[in-house]
Tab-separated table of C-alpha atoms in Angstrom:
chain	number	residue	atom	x	y	z
A	15	MET	CA	-42.027	-50.318	34.441
A	16	ILE	CA	-41.189	-47.781	31.703
A	17	LEU	CA	-41.153	-48.845	28.120
A	18	ALA	CA	-38.695	-47.353	25.673
A	19	SER	CA	-41.522	-46.455	23.369
A	20	SER	CA	-43.002	-44.152	25.995
A	21	LEU	CA	-39.810	-42.057	26.496
A	22	PRO	CA	-39.742	-38.624	24.852
A	23	VAL	CA	-37.903	-38.637	21.532
A	24	LYS	CA	-35.849	-35.689	20.274
A	25	ASP	CA	-36.787	-34.421	16.841
A	26	ASP	CA	-33.245	-33.012	16.275
A	27	PRO	CA	-31.228	-35.090	13.839
A	28	ALA	CA	-27.773	-36.165	14.874
A	29	PRO	CA	-25.059	-33.657	13.938
A	30	VAL	CA	-23.500	-34.314	10.578
A	31	ALA	CA	-19.732	-34.390	10.450
A	32	VAL	CA	-18.336	-31.988	7.847
A	33	PRO	CA	-14.919	-32.969	6.576
A	34	SER	CA	-12.308	-30.292	7.180
A	35	PRO	CA	-9.944	-29.248	4.396
A	36	PRO	CA	-6.455	-30.701	4.506
A	37	SER	CA	-4.107	-28.705	6.701
A	38	GLY	CA	-2.157	-25.934	4.997
A	39	GLN	CA	-4.911	-25.242	2.454
A	40	LEU	CA	-7.164	-23.018	4.539
A	41	ASP	CA	-5.893	-19.697	3.181
A	42	ARG	CA	-5.311	-20.619	-0.439
A	43	PRO	CA	-7.867	-19.924	-3.176
A	44	PRO	CA	-8.858	-22.899	-5.306
A	45	PRO	CA	-6.355	-23.485	-8.125
A	46	ASP	CA	-8.943	-22.833	-10.846
A	47	ASN	CA	-9.925	-19.483	-9.262
A	48	PRO	CA	-6.728	-17.417	-8.798
A	49	ALA	CA	-6.844	-14.275	-6.661
A	50	PRO	CA	-7.616	-11.193	-8.757
A	51	THR	CA	-4.784	-8.749	-9.340
A	52	LEU	CA	-5.393	-5.074	-8.789
A	53	PRO	CA	-4.361	-2.579	-11.447
A	54	GLU	CA	-1.469	-0.301	-10.540
A	55	ILE	CA	-2.676	3.142	-9.562
A	56	PRO	CA	-0.604	5.993	-11.022
A	57	GLY	CA	1.560	7.582	-8.365
A	58	THR	CA	1.946	4.449	-6.258
A	59	GLY	CA	4.924	2.222	-5.748
A	60	VAL	CA	8.513	3.095	-4.993
A	61	LEU	CA	10.067	5.787	-7.165
A	62	ARG	CA	13.781	6.520	-7.392
A	63	GLN	CA	16.333	8.318	-9.525
A	64	GLY	CA	16.118	7.144	-13.121
A	65	ASP	CA	12.356	6.502	-13.029
A	66	SER	CA	9.932	8.450	-15.193
A	67	GLY	CA	6.237	8.683	-15.858
A	68	HIS	CA	3.011	9.870	-14.315
A	69	GLY	CA	4.007	8.914	-10.759
A	70	VAL	CA	7.128	11.096	-10.957
A	71	TYR	CA	5.082	13.930	-12.470
A	72	GLU	CA	2.666	13.746	-9.509
A	73	LEU	CA	5.603	13.666	-7.070
A	74	GLN	CA	7.088	16.800	-8.636
A	75	VAL	CA	3.758	18.630	-8.433
A	76	ARG	CA	3.473	17.758	-4.730
A	77	LEU	CA	7.083	18.657	-3.952
A	78	LEU	CA	6.494	22.146	-5.393
A	79	GLN	CA	3.698	22.656	-2.841
A	80	VAL	CA	6.069	22.319	0.131
A	81	PRO	CA	8.008	25.553	0.770
A	82	ASN	CA	11.772	25.433	0.142
A	83	ILE	CA	11.828	21.763	-0.904
A	84	TYR	CA	11.759	21.853	-4.733
A	85	GLU	CA	11.457	25.539	-5.563
A	86	GLY	CA	11.867	26.168	-9.274
A	87	GLY	CA	12.078	22.444	-9.946
A	88	ALA	CA	10.919	21.100	-13.278
A	89	ILE	CA	7.710	19.146	-13.751
A	90	SER	CA	9.060	16.814	-16.396
A	91	GLY	CA	8.035	13.364	-15.183
A	92	ARG	CA	11.722	12.389	-14.800
A	93	TYR	CA	13.204	11.454	-11.409
A	94	ASP	CA	16.565	13.186	-11.772
A	95	MET	CA	19.171	14.355	-9.253
A	96	GLU	CA	17.107	17.457	-8.407
A	97	VAL	CA	14.060	15.371	-7.520
A	98	ARG	CA	16.214	12.974	-5.498
A	99	ALA	CA	17.715	15.908	-3.574
A	100	ALA	CA	14.243	17.381	-2.948
A	101	VAL	CA	12.908	14.047	-1.662
A	102	ALA	CA	15.961	13.663	0.596
A	103	ARG	CA	15.486	17.235	1.887
A	104	PHE	CA	11.799	16.540	2.591
A	105	GLN	CA	12.671	13.323	4.418
A	106	LYS	CA	15.298	15.090	6.543
A	107	TRP	CA	13.292	18.219	7.380
A	108	TYR	CA	10.135	16.300	8.266
A	109	GLY	CA	11.830	13.362	10.010
A	110	ILE	CA	10.609	10.701	7.589
A	111	ARG	CA	12.036	7.278	8.395
A	112	GLY	CA	11.563	3.899	6.733
A	113	ASP	CA	12.496	4.775	3.148
A	114	GLU	CA	15.954	4.990	1.633
A	115	THR	CA	17.298	8.563	1.502
A	116	GLY	CA	16.098	10.248	-1.690
A	117	VAL	CA	13.732	7.375	-2.528
A	118	TYR	CA	9.995	8.017	-2.666
A	119	GLY	CA	8.592	5.000	-0.820
A	120	ASP	CA	5.470	4.369	1.244
A	121	HIS	CA	6.536	6.384	4.315
A	122	THR	CA	7.618	9.416	2.311
A	123	ARG	CA	4.505	9.196	0.129
A	124	ARG	CA	2.145	9.237	3.143
A	125	ALA	CA	3.945	12.186	4.714
A	126	LEU	CA	3.962	14.197	1.470
A	127	MET	CA	0.314	13.422	0.733
A	128	LEU	CA	-0.701	14.640	4.197
A	129	ARG	CA	0.989	17.990	3.523
A	130	THR	CA	-0.160	18.556	-0.070
A	131	LYS	CA	-3.183	18.412	-2.374
């Protein structure tokens, strides 16, 4: 006869159930701790005719580095018809797809940055 008191006893405690968060709230930060916003970096974002500022200035500097794209173009920080035409020319000559013609978006930006300093 075997007594229960003589059986080996496990020292491991029973697993503790951890309540799971309600569904749909797994990816959200707590309401009192909003996600931090990143500052805008000059030269990022979509640029188009009518825009002005540092990002356009940087675009003009880079366009001048590509032969026959913006030769003699002004570095004024204003996205005028000349800049639009140069961006459209760059997009066409280098087969850039994904951005509106003459608009300096993410695809055009990557391609121009790879070809310039």
